[in-house]
Coordinates of C-alpha atoms (C1' of nucleotides) in Angstrom, one line a residue:
Chain R
M1 CA 0.0 0.0 0.0
Y2 CA 1.6 3.2 -1.2
N3 CA -0.8 5.6 0.4
K4 CA 1.3 6.6 3.3
I5 CA 4.5 6.8 1.3
L6 CA 2.9 9.0 -1.3
A7 CA 1.1 11.2 1.3
D8 CA 4.5 11.7 3.0
M9 CA 6.2 12.5 -0.2
F10 CA 3.5 15.1 -1.2
N11 CA 3.7 16.6 2.2
E12 CA 7.4 16.9 1.9
I13 CA 7.0 18.4 -1.6
A14 CA 4.6 20.9 -0.1
A15 CA 7.2 21.8 2.6
M16 CA 9.9 22.3 0.1
L17 CA 7.7 24.4 -2.2
S18 CA 6.9 26.6 0.7
L19 CA 10.5 27.8 0.5
D20 CA 9.7 29.0 -3.1
D21 CA 9.1 32.7 -3.3
R22 CA 7.1 32.7 -6.5
P23 CA 3.7 34.2 -5.7
T24 CA 1.8 31.1 -7.0
A25 CA 4.0 28.7 -5.0
R26 CA 1.8 28.9 -1.8
F27 CA -1.1 27.7 -3.8
E28 CA 0.9 24.8 -5.1
V29 CA 1.8 24.1 -1.4
R30 CA -1.9 23.9 -0.6
A31 CA -2.6 21.7 -3.6
Y32 CA 0.1 19.2 -2.5
Q33 CA -1.1 19.2 1.1
K34 CA -4.6 18.5 0.0
A35 CA -3.5 15.7 -2.3
A36 CA -1.5 14.2 0.6
M37 CA -4.6 14.4 2.9
T38 CA -6.8 12.7 0.3
I39 CA -4.4 9.9 -0.3
G40 CA -3.4 9.5 3.4
S41 CA -7.0 9.1 4.5
M42 CA -8.1 6.7 1.8
Q43 CA -9.1 3.2 2.8
E44 CA -8.3 1.6 -0.6
A45 CA -4.7 1.3 -1.7
I46 CA -3.9 4.0 -4.2
E47 CA -2.2 1.5 -6.5
D48 CA -5.4 -0.6 -6.6
V49 CA -7.4 2.5 -7.6
Y50 CA -4.9 3.1 -10.4
R51 CA -4.8 -0.6 -11.4
K52 CA -8.6 -0.8 -11.6
G53 CA -9.4 2.6 -13.2
G54 CA -6.1 4.1 -14.5
M55 CA -5.5 7.8 -14.6
A56 CA -9.3 8.5 -14.9
A57 CA -9.8 6.9 -11.5
L58 CA -7.0 9.0 -10.0
L59 CA -8.5 12.2 -11.4
E60 CA -11.8 11.4 -9.7
L61 CA -10.1 11.8 -6.3
P62 CA -10.6 15.2 -4.7
G63 CA -7.6 17.4 -5.0
I64 CA -5.9 15.2 -7.6
G65 CA -5.5 16.8 -11.0
K66 CA -3.4 16.0 -14.0
G67 CA -0.1 17.0 -12.5
I68 CA -0.3 15.0 -9.2
A69 CA -2.1 12.1 -10.9
G70 CA 0.9 11.9 -13.2
S71 CA 3.3 11.8 -10.3
I72 CA 1.3 9.0 -8.7
E73 CA 1.4 7.0 -11.9
E74 CA 5.1 7.6 -12.3
Y75 CA 5.7 6.4 -8.7
I76 CA 3.6 3.3 -9.1
K77 CA 5.3 2.4 -12.4
T78 CA 8.9 3.3 -11.6
G79 CA 9.2 3.7 -7.8
K80 CA 10.5 7.2 -8.3
M81 CA 9.1 10.7 -8.7
E82 CA 11.0 13.3 -10.7
K83 CA 9.4 16.3 -9.0
Y84 CA 10.3 15.0 -5.6
Q85 CA 13.8 14.1 -6.5
Y86 CA 14.4 17.5 -8.1
L87 CA 13.3 19.3 -5.0
K88 CA 15.1 17.0 -2.8
K89 CA 18.3 17.8 -4.6
M90 CA 17.7 21.5 -4.0
Y91 CA 16.8 20.9 -0.3
P92 CA 18.7 17.8 0.8
I93 CA 17.2 17.7 4.3
D94 CA 14.8 15.5 6.2
M95 CA 11.8 17.9 5.9
K96 CA 9.3 15.5 7.3
G97 CA 11.4 14.8 10.4
L98 CA 12.4 18.4 11.1
T99 CA 9.1 20.0 10.5
G100 CA 7.5 17.4 12.7
I101 CA 8.9 19.4 15.5
Q102 CA 6.4 21.9 17.0
G103 CA 7.5 25.4 16.2
L104 CA 9.9 24.4 13.4
G105 CA 8.6 25.0 9.9
A106 CA 10.1 24.6 6.5
R107 CA 11.7 28.0 6.3
K108 CA 13.4 27.8 9.6
A109 CA 14.5 24.2 8.9
F110 CA 16.1 25.4 5.6
A111 CA 17.7 28.4 7.4
L112 CA 19.3 25.9 9.8
Y113 CA 20.6 23.9 6.9
K114 CA 22.1 26.8 5.1
N115 CA 23.8 28.3 8.1
L116 CA 24.6 25.2 10.3
G117 CA 24.3 22.3 8.0
V118 CA 21.4 20.8 9.9
K119 CA 19.8 18.2 7.7
D120 CA 18.0 15.8 10.0
I121 CA 17.2 15.2 13.7
P122 CA 20.7 14.0 14.7
T123 CA 22.4 17.0 13.2
L124 CA 19.8 19.3 14.8
K125 CA 20.6 17.7 18.1
K126 CA 24.3 18.5 17.6
A127 CA 23.5 22.2 16.7
L128 CA 21.3 22.4 19.8
A129 CA 24.0 20.9 22.1
A130 CA 26.5 23.5 20.7
H131 CA 24.0 26.4 21.3
K132 CA 24.6 27.6 17.7
I133 CA 21.0 28.3 16.9
A134 CA 20.4 31.3 19.2
K135 CA 23.1 33.3 17.4
L136 CA 21.6 33.0 14.0
E137 CA 19.9 35.9 12.3
G138 CA 16.2 35.6 12.7
F139 CA 16.6 33.2 15.6
G140 CA 17.3 33.9 19.3
E141 CA 17.5 32.4 22.7
K142 CA 13.8 31.8 22.7
S143 CA 13.6 30.1 19.4
E144 CA 16.4 27.7 20.3
E145 CA 14.6 26.9 23.5
M146 CA 11.4 26.3 21.6
I147 CA 13.0 23.9 19.2
Q148 CA 14.6 22.1 22.1
K149 CA 11.3 21.8 23.8
G150 CA 9.5 20.7 20.6
L151 CA 12.1 18.0 20.1
D152 CA 11.8 16.8 23.7
L153 CA 8.0 16.7 23.3
L154 CA 8.2 14.8 20.0
E155 CA 10.5 12.1 21.6
R156 CA 8.4 11.9 24.7
S157 CA 5.0 11.5 23.3
A158 CA 4.6 10.5 19.7
G159 CA 1.3 11.2 18.2
R160 CA -2.4 11.1 19.0
M161 CA -4.4 9.9 21.9
L162 CA -7.5 7.7 22.1
L163 CA -10.7 9.7 22.3
G164 CA -11.7 7.5 25.2
D165 CA -8.7 8.8 27.2
A166 CA -8.8 12.4 26.1
L167 CA -12.5 13.3 26.1
P168 CA -13.1 12.6 29.8
V169 CA -10.2 14.9 30.7
A170 CA -11.5 17.6 28.4
E171 CA -15.0 17.3 29.8
G172 CA -13.6 17.6 33.3
I173 CA -11.9 20.9 32.4
V174 CA -15.1 22.1 30.9
Q175 CA -16.9 21.2 34.1
E176 CA -14.4 23.1 36.2
L177 CA -14.7 26.1 34.0
K178 CA -18.4 26.1 34.4
E179 CA -18.2 25.6 38.2
S180 CA -15.8 28.5 38.4
G181 CA -18.7 30.9 37.8
L182 CA -16.5 32.9 35.4
V183 CA -18.0 31.5 32.2
D184 CA -21.6 31.5 30.9
D185 CA -21.0 28.4 28.8
A186 CA -18.1 26.1 27.8
L187 CA -17.7 23.1 25.6
V188 CA -15.2 20.8 24.0
A189 CA -14.9 21.6 20.3
G190 CA -12.5 20.2 17.6
S191 CA -12.0 16.6 16.7
A192 CA -13.1 15.5 20.2
R193 CA -16.5 17.0 19.6
R194 CA -16.6 15.3 16.2
M195 CA -15.8 12.0 18.1
R196 CA -12.8 11.2 16.1
E197 CA -11.3 7.9 17.3
T198 CA -8.0 9.6 18.2
V199 CA -7.3 13.3 18.9
G200 CA -4.1 15.2 18.4
D201 CA -5.1 18.0 20.8
L202 CA -8.1 19.5 22.6
D203 CA -10.0 22.6 21.8
I204 CA -12.1 24.1 24.5
L205 CA -14.3 27.2 24.0
A206 CA -15.6 29.3 26.8
L207 CA -18.3 32.0 26.7
S208 CA -17.3 34.9 28.9
E209 CA -16.7 38.6 28.9
K210 CA -14.0 38.2 31.5
S211 CA -11.2 36.6 29.5
D212 CA -8.3 37.6 31.7
K213 CA -9.9 36.0 34.8
V214 CA -10.9 32.8 32.9
M215 CA -7.4 32.5 31.5
K216 CA -5.9 32.9 34.9
F217 CA -8.2 30.3 36.3
F218 CA -7.5 27.9 33.5
I219 CA -3.7 28.0 33.8
G220 CA -4.1 27.2 37.5
L221 CA -5.9 23.9 36.9
S222 CA -4.3 20.8 38.2
E223 CA -4.5 19.0 34.8
I224 CA -2.0 21.4 33.3
E225 CA 1.7 20.7 33.1
S226 CA 3.1 23.8 31.3
I227 CA 2.0 26.9 29.4
I228 CA 2.8 27.1 25.7
A229 CA 1.2 30.4 24.8
E230 CA -0.9 32.8 26.7
G231 CA -3.0 35.6 25.1
P232 CA -6.3 37.4 25.7
T233 CA -8.3 35.2 23.4
K234 CA -6.3 32.0 23.3
T235 CA -4.2 30.2 25.8
A236 CA -2.4 27.0 24.8
V237 CA -1.1 24.5 27.4
R238 CA 0.4 21.1 27.7
L239 CA -1.7 18.8 29.8
K240 CA -0.2 16.2 32.1
I241 CA -1.9 13.4 30.1
G242 CA 0.5 14.4 27.3
L243 CA -1.8 16.3 25.1
N244 CA -1.9 20.0 24.1
C245 CA -5.1 21.9 24.9
D246 CA -6.2 25.3 23.6
L247 CA -8.7 27.4 25.5
R248 CA -10.4 30.2 23.7
V249 CA -12.5 32.7 25.6
I250 CA -15.1 34.3 23.4
P251 CA -17.7 37.1 24.1
F252 CA -21.3 36.5 23.5
E253 CA -21.7 37.9 20.0
N254 CA -18.9 35.8 18.6
F255 CA -19.6 32.5 20.4
A256 CA -21.8 30.9 17.8
G257 CA -19.3 31.6 15.1
A258 CA -16.5 30.2 17.2
V259 CA -18.4 27.0 18.0
Q260 CA -19.1 26.5 14.3
Y261 CA -15.5 27.4 13.3
F262 CA -13.7 25.2 15.8
T263 CA -15.9 22.1 15.4
G264 CA -15.9 21.2 11.7
N265 CA -12.7 19.8 10.3
K266 CA -10.7 22.2 8.1
D267 CA -12.1 21.1 4.8
H268 CA -15.7 21.2 6.1
N269 CA -15.1 24.8 7.2
V270 CA -13.6 25.7 3.8
E271 CA -16.7 24.4 2.1
V272 CA -19.0 26.2 4.3
R273 CA -17.0 29.4 4.1
K274 CA -17.1 29.2 0.3
I275 CA -20.9 29.0 0.5
A276 CA -20.9 32.1 2.7
I277 CA -18.8 34.0 0.1
S278 CA -21.1 32.9 -2.7
K279 CA -24.0 34.5 -0.8
G280 CA -22.1 37.7 -0.2
Y281 CA -21.0 37.0 3.4
K282 CA -17.8 36.4 5.2
L283 CA -17.5 33.6 7.7
N284 CA -14.6 33.4 10.1
E285 CA -14.1 32.3 13.7
Y286 CA -15.9 35.4 15.0
G287 CA -19.1 34.8 13.1
L288 CA -20.9 35.5 9.9
F289 CA -20.6 39.1 8.5
D290 CA -22.3 40.9 5.7
K291 CA -20.5 43.0 3.1
K292 CA -20.4 46.1 5.4
G293 CA -18.8 44.0 8.1
K294 CA -21.9 43.9 10.2
I295 CA -22.2 40.6 12.2
F296 CA -25.2 38.4 11.8
P297 CA -26.6 38.0 15.3
A298 CA -26.4 34.2 15.6
K299 CA -27.1 32.7 19.1
T300 CA -26.1 29.2 18.1
E301 CA -24.3 27.5 15.2
E302 CA -27.7 26.3 14.0
D303 CA -28.5 29.9 13.2
I304 CA -25.4 30.2 11.1
Y305 CA -26.1 27.0 9.1
A306 CA -29.7 28.1 8.6
K307 CA -28.7 31.6 7.4
L308 CA -26.4 29.9 4.8
G309 CA -29.2 27.6 3.7
I310 CA -27.4 24.5 4.9
Q311 CA -29.3 21.9 6.8
F312 CA -28.0 21.6 10.4
M313 CA -25.9 18.5 11.0
P314 CA -24.3 17.0 14.1
P315 CA -20.5 17.6 14.7
E316 CA -19.7 14.0 13.8
M317 CA -20.7 14.6 10.2
R318 CA -18.6 17.7 9.6
E319 CA -15.7 15.9 8.0
A320 CA -16.0 17.1 4.4
R321 CA -17.3 13.7 3.1
G322 CA -20.0 15.2 1.0
E323 CA -22.3 16.3 3.9
V324 CA -22.2 20.0 2.9
K325 CA -23.6 19.4 -0.6
L326 CA -26.3 17.1 0.6
A327 CA -27.2 19.5 3.4
Q328 CA -27.6 22.3 0.9
Q329 CA -30.2 20.2 -0.8
N330 CA -31.8 19.3 2.5
L331 CA -31.1 15.6 1.8
L332 CA -29.0 14.7 4.9
K333 CA -30.5 12.0 7.1
M334 CA -29.9 12.5 10.7
P335 CA -27.9 9.8 12.4
V336 CA -28.6 7.7 15.5
E337 CA -28.4 9.4 18.9
L338 CA -27.3 7.9 22.2
K339 CA -30.8 8.3 23.6
D340 CA -32.1 5.9 20.8
I341 CA -30.1 3.1 22.3
K342 CA -32.3 0.8 24.3
G343 CA -29.9 -2.1 24.9
D344 CA -26.4 -3.3 24.7
L345 CA -25.6 -6.3 22.5
H346 CA -22.0 -7.2 23.7
T347 CA -21.2 -7.4 27.4
H348 CA -19.3 -9.7 29.7
G349 CA -20.1 -10.7 33.3
L350 CA -18.6 -13.5 35.3
D351 CA -18.1 -14.6 38.9
N352 CA -14.6 -15.0 40.3
N353 CA -12.7 -13.3 37.4
N354 CA -10.1 -10.7 38.0
S355 CA -10.9 -8.7 34.9
T356 CA -14.7 -8.9 34.8
D357 CA -17.5 -7.9 37.2
S358 CA -20.2 -10.4 38.1
L359 CA -23.4 -10.5 36.2
E360 CA -25.7 -9.0 38.9
P361 CA -23.7 -5.8 39.3
M362 CA -23.5 -5.5 35.6
A363 CA -27.3 -5.8 35.3
N364 CA -27.7 -3.1 38.0
A365 CA -25.3 -0.8 36.2
A366 CA -27.1 -1.3 32.9
M367 CA -30.4 -0.6 34.6
K368 CA -29.1 2.6 36.1
I369 CA -28.2 4.1 32.8
G370 CA -31.6 3.3 31.5
L371 CA -31.0 0.2 29.3
K372 CA -34.0 -2.1 28.8
Y373 CA -32.0 -5.1 28.0
F374 CA -28.5 -6.3 27.4
A375 CA -26.9 -9.5 26.0
S376 CA -24.5 -11.3 28.2
T377 CA -21.9 -12.6 25.8
N378 CA -19.1 -14.2 27.6
H379 CA -16.1 -15.7 25.9
T380 CA -15.9 -19.3 24.8
K381 CA -13.4 -22.0 25.8
S382 CA -10.6 -21.4 23.3
L383 CA -10.0 -18.0 24.8
R384 CA -8.3 -19.3 27.9
V385 CA -6.9 -15.9 29.1
E386 CA -10.4 -14.7 29.4
N387 CA -11.7 -17.8 31.2
G388 CA -13.7 -18.8 28.2
M389 CA -16.5 -21.2 29.0
N390 CA -17.5 -24.6 27.5
D391 CA -20.9 -25.8 26.6
K392 CA -21.6 -27.2 30.1
Q393 CA -20.6 -24.0 31.8
F394 CA -22.8 -22.0 29.5
E395 CA -25.7 -24.3 30.3
K396 CA -25.2 -23.6 34.0
F397 CA -24.6 -19.9 33.5
F398 CA -27.9 -19.6 31.7
I399 CA -29.7 -21.0 34.7
Q400 CA -28.1 -18.2 36.7
I401 CA -29.4 -15.7 34.1
D402 CA -33.0 -17.1 34.4
K403 CA -32.9 -16.7 38.1
L404 CA -31.5 -13.1 37.8
N405 CA -34.1 -12.2 35.2
K406 CA -36.8 -13.4 37.6
K407 CA -35.3 -11.3 40.4
L408 CA -35.1 -8.2 38.2
D409 CA -38.8 -8.6 37.5
G410 CA -38.9 -7.1 34.0
K411 CA -37.0 -3.9 35.0
I412 CA -34.3 -5.0 32.7
R413 CA -33.9 -8.2 30.6
I414 CA -30.7 -10.1 30.2
L415 CA -30.4 -11.9 26.9
K416 CA -28.5 -15.2 26.9
G417 CA -25.6 -15.2 24.6
A418 CA -21.9 -15.7 24.0
E419 CA -19.0 -14.1 22.2
V420 CA -18.1 -17.3 20.4
D421 CA -14.6 -17.7 18.9
I422 CA -14.5 -18.1 15.2
L423 CA -11.8 -20.8 15.0
K424 CA -9.0 -21.1 12.4
D425 CA -11.2 -23.0 9.9
G426 CA -14.3 -20.9 10.4
S427 CA -16.0 -23.3 12.7
L428 CA -17.4 -22.1 16.0
D429 CA -16.1 -22.8 19.5
L430 CA -19.3 -24.3 20.9
E431 CA -21.7 -27.0 19.9
D432 CA -24.5 -26.0 17.5
K433 CA -27.0 -27.1 20.1
T434 CA -25.6 -24.7 22.7
L435 CA -25.5 -21.8 20.3
R436 CA -29.1 -22.5 19.1
S437 CA -30.3 -22.2 22.7
M438 CA -29.1 -18.6 22.9
D439 CA -30.8 -15.3 22.2
W440 CA -27.8 -13.5 20.8
V441 CA -24.5 -14.8 19.5
V442 CA -21.5 -12.6 18.7
G443 CA -19.0 -14.3 16.5
S444 CA -15.5 -13.0 16.9
V445 CA -11.9 -13.7 15.7
H446 CA -9.5 -13.8 18.6
S447 CA -6.6 -15.7 17.2
L448 CA -4.2 -16.2 14.2
F449 CA -4.5 -12.6 13.1
N450 CA -1.8 -13.0 10.5
M451 CA -3.6 -15.3 8.1
P452 CA -3.5 -14.4 4.4
E453 CA -6.5 -12.3 3.3
A454 CA -8.3 -15.0 1.3
E455 CA -8.1 -17.4 4.2
M456 CA -9.3 -14.9 6.8
T457 CA -12.1 -13.9 4.6
K458 CA -13.2 -17.5 4.1
R459 CA -13.0 -18.1 7.8
V460 CA -15.3 -15.3 8.7
V461 CA -17.7 -15.9 5.8
K462 CA -18.0 -19.5 6.9
A463 CA -19.0 -18.4 10.4
I464 CA -21.6 -16.0 8.9
E465 CA -23.0 -18.8 6.7
S466 CA -23.3 -21.2 9.7
G467 CA -26.6 -19.7 10.6
L468 CA -25.5 -19.7 14.2
I469 CA -24.2 -16.2 14.8
S470 CA -26.3 -13.0 15.1
T471 CA -23.5 -10.5 14.5
V472 CA -19.8 -10.4 13.7
G473 CA -17.9 -9.0 16.6
H474 CA -15.2 -6.3 16.0
P475 CA -15.1 -7.4 12.3
T476 CA -11.6 -6.1 11.5
G477 CA -9.8 -7.0 14.7
R478 CA -7.9 -3.7 15.0
E479 CA -6.8 -2.4 18.4
M480 CA -5.4 1.1 18.7
P481 CA -2.7 2.0 18.8
A482 CA -0.7 -1.1 18.3
R483 CA -2.6 -3.7 16.3
D484 CA -3.7 -3.1 12.8
A485 CA -6.8 -4.7 11.3
Y486 CA -6.2 -8.2 10.1
K487 CA -6.2 -8.7 6.3
I488 CA -9.7 -9.4 5.2
N489 CA -11.9 -8.7 2.2
L490 CA -14.6 -6.7 3.9
D491 CA -16.8 -6.5 0.8
K492 CA -17.1 -10.3 0.8
V493 CA -18.0 -10.1 4.5
Y494 CA -20.7 -7.5 3.9
E495 CA -22.1 -9.6 1.0
A496 CA -22.3 -12.7 3.1
A497 CA -23.8 -10.8 6.1
E498 CA -26.4 -9.3 3.7
S499 CA -27.5 -12.6 2.2
N500 CA -27.4 -14.5 5.6
N501 CA -29.2 -11.8 7.6
V502 CA -26.3 -11.5 10.0
A503 CA -25.5 -8.1 11.6
L504 CA -22.2 -6.4 11.9
E505 CA -21.0 -5.1 15.2
I506 CA -19.8 -1.6 16.0
N507 CA -17.7 -2.4 19.0
A508 CA -17.7 0.7 21.2
Q509 CA -14.5 0.0 23.2
P510 CA -12.4 3.2 22.7
R511 CA -9.4 1.2 21.5
R512 CA -11.4 -0.8 19.1
L513 CA -14.2 1.2 17.5
D514 CA -14.6 -1.6 15.0
L515 CA -16.2 -1.3 12.5
N516 CA -14.9 2.3 12.2
D517 CA -16.6 5.3 10.5
T518 CA -15.4 4.6 7.0
N519 CA -16.1 0.9 7.2
I520 CA -19.6 1.8 8.3
M521 CA -20.1 4.1 5.3
N522 CA -19.0 1.3 3.0
A523 CA -21.0 -1.4 4.8
S524 CA -24.2 0.6 4.9
K525 CA -24.4 0.4 1.1
Y526 CA -25.4 -3.2 1.7
K527 CA -28.7 -4.2 3.3
I528 CA -27.1 -4.9 6.6
K529 CA -28.2 -4.3 10.2
F530 CA -25.7 -3.2 12.7
S531 CA -25.4 -4.0 16.4
L532 CA -23.7 -1.8 19.0
G533 CA -21.9 -3.3 21.8
S534 CA -20.0 -1.7 24.7
D535 CA -18.0 -4.9 25.2
A536 CA -18.1 -3.9 28.9
H537 CA -16.2 -6.2 31.2
R538 CA -16.9 -3.9 34.2
T539 CA -19.8 -1.8 35.3
P540 CA -18.5 1.7 34.3
Q541 CA -17.8 0.4 30.8
F542 CA -21.4 0.4 29.7
A543 CA -20.6 4.1 29.2
Y544 CA -18.4 3.2 26.3
M545 CA -21.6 3.0 24.2
R546 CA -21.3 6.7 23.6
Y547 CA -18.1 6.1 21.6
G548 CA -19.8 3.4 19.5
V549 CA -22.7 5.8 18.9
G550 CA -20.2 8.6 18.0
T551 CA -18.6 6.2 15.5
A552 CA -22.0 5.2 14.0
R553 CA -22.8 8.9 13.6
R554 CA -19.5 9.5 11.9
G555 CA -20.5 6.8 9.5
W556 CA -23.9 8.5 9.0
L557 CA -25.8 5.6 10.3
T558 CA -29.5 6.1 10.9
K559 CA -31.3 4.5 13.8
D560 CA -33.4 2.2 11.7
R561 CA -30.2 0.3 10.8
I562 CA -29.2 -0.4 14.3
I563 CA -30.8 -3.4 16.1
N564 CA -30.4 -2.1 19.6
T565 CA -32.5 1.0 19.0
M566 CA -35.4 -1.5 19.1
D567 CA -37.4 -1.9 22.3
L568 CA -37.4 -5.3 24.0
P569 CA -40.5 -6.8 22.3
S570 CA -39.2 -5.8 18.9
V571 CA -35.7 -7.2 19.6
L572 CA -37.2 -10.5 20.8
R573 CA -39.3 -10.7 17.6
Y574 CA -36.2 -9.8 15.5
I575 CA -34.2 -12.5 17.3
S576 CA -36.8 -15.2 16.9
K577 CA -36.8 -14.6 13.1
Chain V
dG1 C1' -1.3 22.6 -8.9
dC2 C1' -6.5 22.3 -8.6
dC3 C1' -11.0 23.6 -9.9
dG4 C1' -15.7 25.5 -12.1
dT5 C1' -25.0 25.9 -11.6
dT6 C1' -20.6 32.8 -11.5
dT7 C1' -15.2 30.9 -14.5
dT8 C1' -11.0 26.4 -18.9
dC9 C1' -8.5 31.6 -16.5
dG10 C1' -8.0 33.5 -12.4
dG11 C1' -9.0 32.8 -8.4
dC12 C1' -7.5 29.9 -4.2
dC13 C1' -9.9 30.7 4.0
dC14 C1' -8.3 33.4 7.6
dG15 C1' -6.6 34.9 12.1
dA16 C1' -3.8 34.4 16.7
dC17 C1' 0.5 34.2 18.9
dT18 C1' 5.6 34.5 19.4
dG19 C1' 10.0 36.2 18.7
dT20 C1' 12.9 39.2 16.8
dT21 C1' 11.8 43.0 14.9
dT22 C1' 10.9 48.5 14.6
dT23 C1' 6.6 46.6 10.9
dC24 C1' 6.9 41.7 10.1
dA25 C1' 8.0 36.7 9.2
dG26 C1' 7.2 32.2 10.7
dT27 C1' 4.3 28.8 12.5
dC28 C1' 0.1 26.8 13.7
dG29 C1' -4.6 25.3 13.5

DNA sequence: GCCGTTTTCGGCCCGACTGTTTTCAGTCG
């Protein structure tokens, strides 16, 4: 798969072009960055796109025109790219590595090369150690310090953090701001509000006229490790959890504009802003303005979208995946909401197990958050590390469920189920008879992740065709950050699921979120139902459902496609069919 | 270099903060 290689190359070309002083160069920079974004976020291998559809297929991709498509073709055919090599000869430095450092961009990197011979991270380290940078023209003590700090940061904490780890911290800070009495409103914006599975930083917006007091309060919070930048409208800090966090304090008249601006991803905002321009307005982070510069008095971001003639959509959809165009035509269907979820279709609950709570506390916790039912789906015998049960043990366990259901007296219903291992050959880890006695069976792959694609596909499809499973658990097997999805032909899985009336799971564990948003978009082209499961092993983990719902919303999934939006009688009818 | 129910040419989103300056360049989002 060349996607990452090519995306990196195009980003590096963009960095090198940003050193070019021709007036049109900065637009070329943007073009290359956009192409890198497109290719980097594609699911399908770019070389497959090319193999199947040739240049025409490449030109279909957003931000890819004749020039860049030509470079892609050249790279696929020859393994080289003339444009890249030409620029690399002019700027023989590790642009990707150096500009990966916070505060160090292409121009400064090149200045370091010209003056000090810095060409990569190791030579940069030497220059830092010799304190040569501060003496350069255009640099100073502070810039040297900043580069050193940026380098330390990079080495300490590479990359992004799971939404499930970051969002609760952000929401805690918002809570503290609200309780301070200094703000009239506050919220988490940015990629966390869009429920992206990982976030690179946090954006918090506060509505207040007392910016200096709010900033002072903010930098005193215990979550904060150090201050990166402090200004009247924006303060940037490093949090102890290893993530940067920006707080913006915004007065009332600009708040709606800021919420809109700091929620959508960059491309979404560009699309919306272009619509604003086409209607004679200007849209920026302060709000919507007419030609005379008069602000449109929006109370909420809904007002702004309405004024622009764009159907309002939830944050999760604002990713520039075609939502703006549809919303202009009022054709966007609203996705499922957390309150639509009536039950949980993947949970664990066992006595005498270190990593799992017992069934009764699990049932009480589920009841407390308002669920009407949940499927108890414990592991099966092949999964020894999780105390997987055999047929006999399930039989006994179900007697326990019957008793507990009686005791719960209809306040919540526990469905009998299992998360049955799909074994190497596609057979299932329990006897047919046992599986047939269950209400709800999740079939999951937990072993031999390195099978060839064809074999893995056959394995899962065979399980789907067994007629014994209700849904495929975490269908791609990925676990963030370390484990990639196993190789599997998902289209074949979707086809089999469609024709065998088997659902696909959206596993809501923050490190799984599997299927993910783009998988869901692809899968929902088929006539498939989806099941959401928290995969809770402990009582607080029922709350993971919100991440599953967020992922479903990012995949534009409507509630009628999701089994656990049904109430209990409907689910029981569905199951019996 | 890309793109088009305003255009196949002439546009391309926009502002905050910092550091090193004395009006601005670089970086970031």
